[in-house]
Amino acid sequence: MAQAAPAPADALDAFRPRHDFFVGVDSDGCAFDAMEIKHKECFTPNTIKHWRLQAVSSAARETAEFVNLYSTHRGLNRWRALVEVFDLLRERPEPARRHVAVPAGDRLREFITSGRPLSTAGLRAYAAEHPDPELDQALRWTDGVDAAIADMVTGVPPFTGVRETLARAGEQADVMVVSATPVEALEREWGEHGLAELVDLIAGQEMGTKEDHLRHAAVGRYDADRVLLVGDAPGDRAAAETAGVLFYPILPGREDESWRRLHDEALDRFFAGTYAGAYADALAAEFAAVLPSVPPWHEQP
Ligand SMILES: [Mg+2]
């Protein structure tokens, strides 16, 4: 899909390997316990409020949490995730029982396929050219979400074991933050928790997608089996696959355990060259099982 040209990746191109190995680490929901608070306290309440789902708030909440936190959609762009929530909620019995009309999201879908950047600024520009009440509602929703995040999300700590693991990784690998969050927020969060000193570079939204980060900083500079991306969402796994590098999953809901396993076991295998194959496949299967594609309410009789 056509998007705005990626921001200059000069810092990534200028990055020079000091080690034979490279470890990339996602931030939100991977190093920092930020996904739960953002979705449960910021996104979901605004979804219920701005899309008039008050009468089915329990079902709306369960659906929004499934999409954004506990399914293959985890980490999906906010607009794509929102229409997914609408679609899944609409097929549940609660809206009909309560006479609630779940939005169709047709104007949002047109925006999503328009080629505009899927950001708030992108929607604002698109809505100026295609005025519609649904897009105005979407702007109030996204502004409400961002205001709630600014108001609510501070002091979010890293998961247990992140510091020790990054320190260990840094003994033999170049370590880089690979994130879709704005760099300013990343530098603040990684700095305030004393983690910035453990990484060689912080790559965020302005430096392109996660695939861009890997392509510019790592691919071709290290052997492919000496590049590992650590992430918590299927989009991270996809970025690693596209770049042809290894992936280590931080399992949602089992993050501390995942970091301990990376520290105690997976890093050793990575450095020893025994990570790819059966070991990585078993981790991938575990990750897939934690993030199902079928909602739990479909499995009930
Ligand atoms: Mg993440």
mmCIF file with all atom_site columns, N, CA and C and ligand atoms in Angstrom, residues 26-30 35 210 232-233 236, ligand 1:
data_model
loop_
_atom_site.group_PDB
_atom_site.id
_atom_site.type_symbol
_atom_site.label_atom_id
_atom_site.label_alt_id
_atom_site.label_comp_id
_atom_site.label_asym_id
_atom_site.label_entity_id
_atom_site.label_seq_id
_atom_site.pdbx_PDB_ins_code
_atom_site.Cartn_x
_atom_site.Cartn_y
_atom_site.Cartn_z
_atom_site.occupancy
_atom_site.B_iso_or_equiv
_atom_site.pdbx_formal_charge
_atom_site.auth_seq_id
_atom_site.auth_comp_id
_atom_site.auth_asym_id
_atom_site.auth_atom_id
_atom_site.pdbx_PDB_model_num
ATOM   1  N  N  . ASP A 1 26  ? 11.760 -4.847 20.624 1.00 0.00 ? 26  ASP A N  1
ATOM   2  C  CA . ASP A 1 26  ? 10.571 -4.001 20.577 1.00 0.00 ? 26  ASP A CA 1
ATOM   3  C  C  . ASP A 1 26  ? 10.372 -3.376 21.971 1.00 0.00 ? 26  ASP A C  1
ATOM   4  N  N  . SER A 1 27  ? 9.586  -2.298 22.020 1.00 0.00 ? 27  SER A N  1
ATOM   5  C  CA . SER A 1 27  ? 9.435  -1.586 23.302 1.00 0.00 ? 27  SER A CA 1
ATOM   6  C  C  . SER A 1 27  ? 8.082  -1.883 23.981 1.00 0.00 ? 27  SER A C  1
ATOM   7  N  N  . ASP A 1 28  ? 6.992  -1.337 23.426 1.00 0.00 ? 28  ASP A N  1
ATOM   8  C  CA . ASP A 1 28  ? 5.661  -1.486 24.051 1.00 0.00 ? 28  ASP A CA 1
ATOM   9  C  C  . ASP A 1 28  ? 5.212  -2.946 24.105 1.00 0.00 ? 28  ASP A C  1
ATOM   10 N  N  . GLY A 1 29  ? 4.917  -3.424 25.302 1.00 0.00 ? 29  GLY A N  1
ATOM   11 C  CA . GLY A 1 29  ? 4.386  -4.773 25.447 1.00 0.00 ? 29  GLY A CA 1
ATOM   12 C  C  . GLY A 1 29  ? 5.468  -5.836 25.391 1.00 0.00 ? 29  GLY A C  1
ATOM   13 N  N  . CYS A 1 30  ? 6.704  -5.406 25.092 1.00 0.00 ? 30  CYS A N  1
ATOM   14 C  CA . CYS A 1 30  ? 7.820  -6.352 25.005 1.00 0.00 ? 30  CYS A CA 1
ATOM   15 C  C  . CYS A 1 30  ? 8.816  -6.056 26.122 1.00 0.00 ? 30  CYS A C  1
ATOM   16 N  N  . MET A 1 35  ? 1.157  -2.200 27.214 1.00 0.00 ? 35  MET A N  1
ATOM   17 C  CA . MET A 1 35  ? -0.013 -2.539 26.389 1.00 0.00 ? 35  MET A CA 1
ATOM   18 C  C  . MET A 1 35  ? -1.288 -2.636 27.227 1.00 0.00 ? 35  MET A C  1
ATOM   19 N  N  . LYS A 1 210 ? 9.453  -1.349 11.349 1.00 0.00 ? 210 LYS A N  1
ATOM   20 C  CA . LYS A 1 210 ? 10.405 -2.268 11.969 1.00 0.00 ? 210 LYS A CA 1
ATOM   21 C  C  . LYS A 1 210 ? 11.222 -3.012 10.909 1.00 0.00 ? 210 LYS A C  1
ATOM   22 N  N  . ASP A 1 232 ? 6.641  -8.907 20.897 1.00 0.00 ? 232 ASP A N  1
ATOM   23 C  CA . ASP A 1 232 ? 5.473  -9.486 21.576 1.00 0.00 ? 232 ASP A CA 1
ATOM   24 C  C  . ASP A 1 232 ? 4.250  -9.607 20.673 1.00 0.00 ? 232 ASP A C  1
ATOM   25 N  N  . ALA A 1 233 ? 4.365  -9.236 19.392 1.00 0.00 ? 233 ALA A N  1
ATOM   26 C  CA . ALA A 1 233 ? 3.179  -9.223 18.533 1.00 0.00 ? 233 ALA A CA 1
ATOM   27 C  C  . ALA A 1 233 ? 3.473  -9.941 17.217 1.00 0.00 ? 233 ALA A C  1
ATOM   28 N  N  . ASP A 1 236 ? 5.652  -8.180 14.820 1.00 0.00 ? 236 ASP A N  1
ATOM   29 C  CA . ASP A 1 236 ? 7.098  -8.265 15.048 1.00 0.00 ? 236 ASP A CA 1
ATOM   30 C  C  . ASP A 1 236 ? 7.660  -9.519 14.364 1.00 0.00 ? 236 ASP A C  1
HETATM 31 MG MG . MG  B 2 .   ? 5.075  -4.502 21.086 1.00 0.00 ? 1   MG  B MG 1
#
